[in-house]
Coordinates of C-alpha atoms in Angstrom, one line a residue:
X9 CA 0.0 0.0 0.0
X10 CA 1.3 3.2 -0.9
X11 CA 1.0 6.8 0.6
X12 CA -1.9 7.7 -2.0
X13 CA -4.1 5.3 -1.1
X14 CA -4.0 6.3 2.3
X15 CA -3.2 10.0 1.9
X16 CA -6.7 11.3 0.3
X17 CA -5.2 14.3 -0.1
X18 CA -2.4 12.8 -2.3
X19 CA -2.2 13.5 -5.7
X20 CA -1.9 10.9 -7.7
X21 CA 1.7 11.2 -8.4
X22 CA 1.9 10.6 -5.1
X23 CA 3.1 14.2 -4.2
X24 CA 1.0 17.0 -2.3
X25 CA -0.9 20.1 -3.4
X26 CA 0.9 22.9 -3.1
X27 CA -0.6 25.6 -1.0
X28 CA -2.0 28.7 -2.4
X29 CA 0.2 31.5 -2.5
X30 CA -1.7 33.8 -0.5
X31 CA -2.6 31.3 1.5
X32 CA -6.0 31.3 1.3
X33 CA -8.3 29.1 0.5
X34 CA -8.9 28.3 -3.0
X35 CA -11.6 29.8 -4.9
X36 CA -14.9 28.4 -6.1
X37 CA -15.6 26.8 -8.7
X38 CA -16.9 29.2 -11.6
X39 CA -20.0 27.0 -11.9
X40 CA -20.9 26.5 -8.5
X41 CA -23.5 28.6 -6.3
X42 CA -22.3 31.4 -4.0
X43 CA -22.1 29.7 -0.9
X44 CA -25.3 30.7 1.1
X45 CA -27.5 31.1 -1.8
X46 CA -27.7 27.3 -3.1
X47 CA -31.5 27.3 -1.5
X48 CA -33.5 30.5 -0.4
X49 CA -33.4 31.3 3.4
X50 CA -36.4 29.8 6.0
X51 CA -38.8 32.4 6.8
X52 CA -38.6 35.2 4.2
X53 CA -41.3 36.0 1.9
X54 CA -42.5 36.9 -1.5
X55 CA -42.4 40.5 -2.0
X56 CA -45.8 41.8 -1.7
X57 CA -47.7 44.2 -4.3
X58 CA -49.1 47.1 -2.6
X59 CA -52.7 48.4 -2.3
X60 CA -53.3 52.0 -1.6
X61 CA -55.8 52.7 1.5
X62 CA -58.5 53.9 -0.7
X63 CA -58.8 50.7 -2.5
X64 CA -58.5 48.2 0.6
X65 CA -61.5 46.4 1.7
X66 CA -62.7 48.9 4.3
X67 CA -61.1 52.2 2.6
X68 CA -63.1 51.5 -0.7
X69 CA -66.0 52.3 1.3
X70 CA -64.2 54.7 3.6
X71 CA -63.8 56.8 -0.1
X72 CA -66.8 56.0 -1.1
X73 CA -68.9 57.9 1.6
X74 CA -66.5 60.3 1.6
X75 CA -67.1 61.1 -2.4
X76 CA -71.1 60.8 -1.5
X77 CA -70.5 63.4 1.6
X78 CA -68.9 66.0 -0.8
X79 CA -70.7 65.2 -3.6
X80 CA -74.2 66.4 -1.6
X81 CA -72.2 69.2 0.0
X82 CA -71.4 70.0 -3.7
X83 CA -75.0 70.4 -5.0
X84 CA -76.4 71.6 -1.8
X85 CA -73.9 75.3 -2.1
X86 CA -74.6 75.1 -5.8
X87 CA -78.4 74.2 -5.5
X88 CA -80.6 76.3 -7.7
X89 CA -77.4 78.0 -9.4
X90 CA -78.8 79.7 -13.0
X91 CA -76.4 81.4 -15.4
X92 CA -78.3 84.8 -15.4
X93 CA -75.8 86.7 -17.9
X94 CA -77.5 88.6 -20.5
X95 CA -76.3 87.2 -23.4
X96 CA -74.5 89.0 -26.5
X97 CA -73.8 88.4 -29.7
X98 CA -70.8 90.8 -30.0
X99 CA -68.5 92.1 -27.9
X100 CA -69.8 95.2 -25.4
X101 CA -66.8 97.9 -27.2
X102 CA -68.1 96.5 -30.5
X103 CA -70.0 99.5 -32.6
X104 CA -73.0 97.7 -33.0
X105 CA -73.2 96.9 -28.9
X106 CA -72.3 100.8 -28.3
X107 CA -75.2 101.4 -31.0
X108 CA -77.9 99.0 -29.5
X109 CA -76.8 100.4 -26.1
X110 CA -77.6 104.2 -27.3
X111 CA -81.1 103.0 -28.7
X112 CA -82.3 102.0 -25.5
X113 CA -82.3 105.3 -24.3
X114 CA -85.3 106.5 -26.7
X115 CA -89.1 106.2 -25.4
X116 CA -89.7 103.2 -27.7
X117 CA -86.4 101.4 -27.1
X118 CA -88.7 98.6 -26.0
X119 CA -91.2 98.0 -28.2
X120 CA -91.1 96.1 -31.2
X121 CA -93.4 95.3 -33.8
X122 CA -94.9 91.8 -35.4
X123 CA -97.0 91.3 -38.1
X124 CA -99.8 89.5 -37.6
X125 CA -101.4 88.2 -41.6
X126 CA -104.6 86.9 -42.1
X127 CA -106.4 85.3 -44.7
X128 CA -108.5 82.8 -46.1
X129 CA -108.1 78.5 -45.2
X130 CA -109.8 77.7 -49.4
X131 CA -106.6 80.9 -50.6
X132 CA -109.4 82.6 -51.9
X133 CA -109.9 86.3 -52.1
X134 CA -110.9 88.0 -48.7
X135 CA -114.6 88.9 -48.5
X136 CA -116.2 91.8 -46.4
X137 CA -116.7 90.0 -43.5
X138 CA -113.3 88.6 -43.2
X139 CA -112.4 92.1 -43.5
X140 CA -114.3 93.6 -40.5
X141 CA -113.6 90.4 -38.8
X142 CA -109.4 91.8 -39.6
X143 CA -110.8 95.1 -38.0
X144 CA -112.4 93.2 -35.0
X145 CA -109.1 91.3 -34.2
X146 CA -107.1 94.5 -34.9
X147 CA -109.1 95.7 -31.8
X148 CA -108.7 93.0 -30.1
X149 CA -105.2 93.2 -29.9
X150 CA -105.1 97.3 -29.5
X151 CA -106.3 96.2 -26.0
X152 CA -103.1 94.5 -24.5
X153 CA -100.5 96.0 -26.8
X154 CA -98.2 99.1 -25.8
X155 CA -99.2 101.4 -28.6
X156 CA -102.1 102.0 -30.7
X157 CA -102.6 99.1 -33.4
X158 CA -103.6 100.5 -37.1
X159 CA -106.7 99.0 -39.4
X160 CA -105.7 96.1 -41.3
X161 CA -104.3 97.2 -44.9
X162 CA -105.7 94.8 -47.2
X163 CA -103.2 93.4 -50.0
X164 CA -103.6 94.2 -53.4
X165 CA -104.9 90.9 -54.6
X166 CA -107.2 91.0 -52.1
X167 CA -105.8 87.9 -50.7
X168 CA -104.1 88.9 -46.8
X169 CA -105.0 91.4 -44.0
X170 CA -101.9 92.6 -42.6
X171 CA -101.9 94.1 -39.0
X172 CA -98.8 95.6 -37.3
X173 CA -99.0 95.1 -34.2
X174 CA -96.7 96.3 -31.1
X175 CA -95.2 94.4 -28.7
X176 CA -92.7 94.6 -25.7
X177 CA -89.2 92.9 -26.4
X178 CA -88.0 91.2 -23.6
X179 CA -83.7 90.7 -22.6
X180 CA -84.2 87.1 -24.5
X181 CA -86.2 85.5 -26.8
X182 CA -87.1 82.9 -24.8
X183 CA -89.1 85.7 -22.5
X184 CA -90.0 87.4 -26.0
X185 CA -91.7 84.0 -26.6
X186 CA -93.8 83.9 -23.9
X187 CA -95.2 87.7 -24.7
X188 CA -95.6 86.1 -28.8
X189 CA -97.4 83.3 -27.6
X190 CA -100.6 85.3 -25.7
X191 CA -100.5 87.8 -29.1
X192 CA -100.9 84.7 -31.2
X193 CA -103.7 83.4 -29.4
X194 CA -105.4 86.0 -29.1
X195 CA -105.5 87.1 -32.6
X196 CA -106.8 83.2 -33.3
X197 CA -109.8 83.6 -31.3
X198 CA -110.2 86.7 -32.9
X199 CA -110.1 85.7 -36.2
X200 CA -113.2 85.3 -38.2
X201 CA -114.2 81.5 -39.7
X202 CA -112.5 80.3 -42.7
X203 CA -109.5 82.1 -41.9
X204 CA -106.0 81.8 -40.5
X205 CA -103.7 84.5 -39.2
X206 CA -99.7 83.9 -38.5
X207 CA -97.6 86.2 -36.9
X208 CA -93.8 87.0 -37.8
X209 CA -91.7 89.4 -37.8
X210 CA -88.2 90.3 -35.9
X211 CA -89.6 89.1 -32.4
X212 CA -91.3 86.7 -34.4
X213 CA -88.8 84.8 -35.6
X214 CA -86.5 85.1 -33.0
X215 CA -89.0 83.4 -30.5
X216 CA -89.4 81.1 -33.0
X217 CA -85.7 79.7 -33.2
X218 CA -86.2 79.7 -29.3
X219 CA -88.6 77.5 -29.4
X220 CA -86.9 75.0 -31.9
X221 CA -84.2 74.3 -29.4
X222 CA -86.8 74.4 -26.6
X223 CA -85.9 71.0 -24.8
X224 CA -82.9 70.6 -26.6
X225 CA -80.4 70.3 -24.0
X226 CA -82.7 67.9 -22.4
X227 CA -82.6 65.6 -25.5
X228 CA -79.5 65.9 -26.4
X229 CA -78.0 64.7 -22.9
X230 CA -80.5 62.2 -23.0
X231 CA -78.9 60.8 -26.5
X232 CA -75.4 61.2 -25.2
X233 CA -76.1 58.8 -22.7
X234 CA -77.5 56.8 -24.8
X235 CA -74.9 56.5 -27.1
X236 CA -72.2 55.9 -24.6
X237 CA -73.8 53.4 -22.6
X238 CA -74.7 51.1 -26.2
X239 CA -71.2 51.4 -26.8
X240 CA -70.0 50.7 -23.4
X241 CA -72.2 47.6 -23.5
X242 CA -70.4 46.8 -26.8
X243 CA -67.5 46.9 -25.7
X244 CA -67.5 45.1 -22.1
X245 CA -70.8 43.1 -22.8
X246 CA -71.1 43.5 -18.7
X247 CA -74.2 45.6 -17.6
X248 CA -72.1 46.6 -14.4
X249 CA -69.2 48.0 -16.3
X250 CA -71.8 49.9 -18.2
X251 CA -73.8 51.1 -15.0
X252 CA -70.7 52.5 -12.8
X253 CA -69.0 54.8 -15.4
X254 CA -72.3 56.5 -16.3
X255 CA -73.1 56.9 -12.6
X256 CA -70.2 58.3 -11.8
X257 CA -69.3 60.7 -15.1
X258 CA -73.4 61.1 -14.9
X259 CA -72.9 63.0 -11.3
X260 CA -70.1 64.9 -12.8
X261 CA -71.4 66.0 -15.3
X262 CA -74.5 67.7 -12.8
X263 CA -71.7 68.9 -10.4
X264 CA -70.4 70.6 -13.6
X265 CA -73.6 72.2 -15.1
X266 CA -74.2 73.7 -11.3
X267 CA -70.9 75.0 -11.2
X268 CA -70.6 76.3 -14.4
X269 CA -73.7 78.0 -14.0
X270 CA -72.6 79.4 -10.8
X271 CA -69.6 80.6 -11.6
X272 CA -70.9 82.0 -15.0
X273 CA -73.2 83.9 -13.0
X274 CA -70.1 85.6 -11.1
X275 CA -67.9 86.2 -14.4
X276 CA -70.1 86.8 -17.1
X277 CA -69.6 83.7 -18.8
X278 CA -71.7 82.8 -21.6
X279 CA -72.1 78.7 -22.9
X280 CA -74.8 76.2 -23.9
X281 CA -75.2 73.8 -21.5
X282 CA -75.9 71.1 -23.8
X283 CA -72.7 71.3 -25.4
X284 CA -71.1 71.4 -21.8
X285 CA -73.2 68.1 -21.0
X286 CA -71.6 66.3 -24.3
X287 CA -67.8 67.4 -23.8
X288 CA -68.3 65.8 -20.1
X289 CA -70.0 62.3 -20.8
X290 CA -67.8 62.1 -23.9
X291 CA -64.6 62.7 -21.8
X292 CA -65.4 60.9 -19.3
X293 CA -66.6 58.4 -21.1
X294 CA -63.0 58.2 -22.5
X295 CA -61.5 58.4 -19.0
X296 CA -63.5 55.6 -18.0
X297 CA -62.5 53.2 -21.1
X298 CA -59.0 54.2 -20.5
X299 CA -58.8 52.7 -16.9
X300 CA -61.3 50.0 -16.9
X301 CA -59.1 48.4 -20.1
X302 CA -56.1 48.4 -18.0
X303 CA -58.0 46.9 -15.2
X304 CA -59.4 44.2 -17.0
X305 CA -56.2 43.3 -18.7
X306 CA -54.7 42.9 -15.1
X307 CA -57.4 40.8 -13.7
X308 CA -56.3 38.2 -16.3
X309 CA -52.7 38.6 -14.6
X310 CA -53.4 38.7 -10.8
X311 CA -56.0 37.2 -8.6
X312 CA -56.6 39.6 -6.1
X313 CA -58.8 42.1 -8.3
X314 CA -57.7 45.1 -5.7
X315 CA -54.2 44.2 -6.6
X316 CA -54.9 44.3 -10.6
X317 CA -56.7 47.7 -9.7
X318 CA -54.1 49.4 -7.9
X319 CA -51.6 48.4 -11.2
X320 CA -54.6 49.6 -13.4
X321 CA -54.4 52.9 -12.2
X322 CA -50.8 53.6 -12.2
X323 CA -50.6 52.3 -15.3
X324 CA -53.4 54.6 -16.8
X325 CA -53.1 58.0 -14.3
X326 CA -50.5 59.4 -16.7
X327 CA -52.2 58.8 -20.1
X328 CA -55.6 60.0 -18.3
X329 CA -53.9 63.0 -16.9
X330 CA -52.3 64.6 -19.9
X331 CA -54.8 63.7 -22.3
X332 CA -57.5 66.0 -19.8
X333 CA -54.7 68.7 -18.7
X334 CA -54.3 68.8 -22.8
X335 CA -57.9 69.4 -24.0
X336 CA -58.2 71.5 -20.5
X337 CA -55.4 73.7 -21.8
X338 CA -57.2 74.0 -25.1
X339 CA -60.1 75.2 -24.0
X340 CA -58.7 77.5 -21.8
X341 CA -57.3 79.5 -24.3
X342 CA -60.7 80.2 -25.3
X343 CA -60.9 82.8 -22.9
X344 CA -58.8 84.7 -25.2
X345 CA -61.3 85.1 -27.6
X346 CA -63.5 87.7 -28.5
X347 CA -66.9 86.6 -28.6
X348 CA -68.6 86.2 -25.4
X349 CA -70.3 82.8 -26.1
X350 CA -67.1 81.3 -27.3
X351 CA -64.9 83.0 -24.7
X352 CA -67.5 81.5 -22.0
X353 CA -67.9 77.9 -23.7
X354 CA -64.6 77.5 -23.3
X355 CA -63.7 78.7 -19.8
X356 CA -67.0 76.7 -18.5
X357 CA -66.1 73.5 -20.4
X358 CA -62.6 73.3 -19.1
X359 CA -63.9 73.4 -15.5
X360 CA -66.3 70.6 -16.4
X361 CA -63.6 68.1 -17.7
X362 CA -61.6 68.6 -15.0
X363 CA -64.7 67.4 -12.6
X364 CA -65.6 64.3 -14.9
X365 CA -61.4 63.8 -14.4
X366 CA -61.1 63.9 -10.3
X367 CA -64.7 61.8 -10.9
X368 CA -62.8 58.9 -12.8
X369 CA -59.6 59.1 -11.1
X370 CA -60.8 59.0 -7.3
X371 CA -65.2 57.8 -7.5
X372 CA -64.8 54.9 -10.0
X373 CA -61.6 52.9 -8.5
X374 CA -63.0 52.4 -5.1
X375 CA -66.6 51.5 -6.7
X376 CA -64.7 49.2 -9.0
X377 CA -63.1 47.5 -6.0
X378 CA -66.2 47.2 -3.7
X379 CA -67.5 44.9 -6.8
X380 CA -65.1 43.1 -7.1
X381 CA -64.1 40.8 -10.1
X382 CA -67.7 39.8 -11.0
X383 CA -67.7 42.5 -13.6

């Protein structure tokens, strides 16, 4: 038996290792593990992905009442707000605003006059009785009008009556509309049978395009949201995913007509609400798909739907942001304009997206995590 087969750390030509220089121990192999890292220590954990409070079991609902409380504190300080600007067409240093302002000094400067034409249902030629019935509704009307109302002047065909009759122009033609509708009336139950009389003129027709957007603003909200929740429905095919964004841009879009209206009031803004209404649902709308996308896509990645929610929104927050702080900017620079209704649409619309924006942002998240993943 030899010294290597006793001497295990013999080499085997029988002679020993030689030490390491340094004498230290020699390094690892390049392939092998670091030495305390060949199996993961007992007791530590998976790094956990965050939820912020507002989206947690109990702070979803914590947020919630809190966006309920200041919502109601919202609409009870704007509660019964109305825009009550008198509206103009023109700038107030434009010559024809100095010129309309200067007319209202004379005795007249409110009185107007419509015509009120009468003649005969077959378009025959007007007989004498339809004639002193013309007379009869001229005096009819001398009674509540603020100037003395001429005879009819008969045409030359013989076919129309024509009487001019004065009224009193109100600040609006909505208001004007109100004063055409009791002159119309009363000139058809003065009329004689067999005969119709219409009324235009200036007033006239100006109450008239009134009264074609009369209800408008109503109908056309009332389309928006239709529009948005067929294509929300489209899109998620979940009646819940549909429900909660209209709810919530729904409420902002209220908080911004009230506000608007209110602040309007105070700066002599001038806007259709209507359009307001659209810019809001639509933007929200918009808002809305952005984040709930996101969301979705996570819930196919993590389990825990808060945890897919949380990474929804900080995935989304910077897109969502600069695309309203964009369009906000935009309108803002409406202000700069000359026109009164454009200067005011703009400077009210900018204050309603940025409402349908802290709506999405900080209303929908904690409803979205209060139902959970059934959506």
């Amino acid at each position: 038996m030899t010294l290597a087969d006793t001497d295990p750390s013999a080499s085997p030509t029988g002679a020993h290792p030689a030490p390491h220089p340094t004498g230290a121990d020699p390094a690892p192999h390049p392939t092998s593990p670091p030495r305390g890292h060949d199996r993961p220590e007992r007791g530590r954990r998976a790094p956990r992905r965050t939820v912020p409070a507002a989206l947690t079991r109990g702070g979803a609902w914590v947020a919630l009442a809190l966006a309920v409380l200041l919502t109601a504190g919202l609409f009870g300080l704007l509660r019964g707000a109305t825009n009550g600007t008198t509206p103009m067409s023109v700038p107030a240093d434009a010559e024809s605003a100095r010129v309309a302002a200067t007319a209202q000094r004379f005795p007249d400067a409110g009185i107007s006059t419509v015509v009120a034409v009468l003649t005969r249902t077959d378009g025959g030629e007007l007989t004498p009785a339809d004639v002193a019935g013309a007379d009869a509704m001229a005096a009819r009307l001398r009674a509540d009008a603020p100037r003395d109302v001429r005879p009819p002047v008969v045409s030359q065909d013989g076919r129309a009556a024509v009487v001019l009759v004065p009224v009193a122009t109100a600040e609006t033609n909505a208001a004007t509309a109100e004063r055409l509708d009791a002159v119309r009336a009363q000139a058809r139950d003065a009329a004689p049978a067999g005969t119709t009389v219409q009324v235009t003129g200036g007033p006239a027709f100006g109450a008239d395009i009134a009264g074609a957007f009369s209800g408008a603003n109503v109908r056309l909200l009332l389309a928006t949201i239709g529009i948005v929740a067929v294509l929300l429905l489209i899109t998620y095919r979940s009646p819940i995913l549909m429900l909660l964004p209209l709810a919530v841009v729904g409420t902002a879009d209220q908080a911004a007509a009230g506000l608007a209206a209110r602040l309007g009031d105070r700066f002599g803004w001038q806007f259709d609400a209507g359009i307001l209404s659209v810019l809001v649902f639509g933007a929200g709308a918009n808002y809305a798909l952005l984040l709930i996308s996101r969301y979705r896509e996570e819930l196919r990645r993590t389990e825990d739907h808060r945890v897919a929610l949380a990474a929804a929104w900080r995935g989304t927050v910077g897109a969502i942001v600069a695309s309203n702080l964009t369009v906000v900017l935009a309108l803002a620079t409406l202000g700069l304009a000359a026109l009164p209704a454009t200067r005011g649409l703009g400077l009210a619309s900018a204050v309603g997206l940025l409402l349908a924006l802290l709506a999405v942002l900080f209303v929908l998240p904690p409803l979205l995590a209060v139902t959970g993943r059934r959506v």
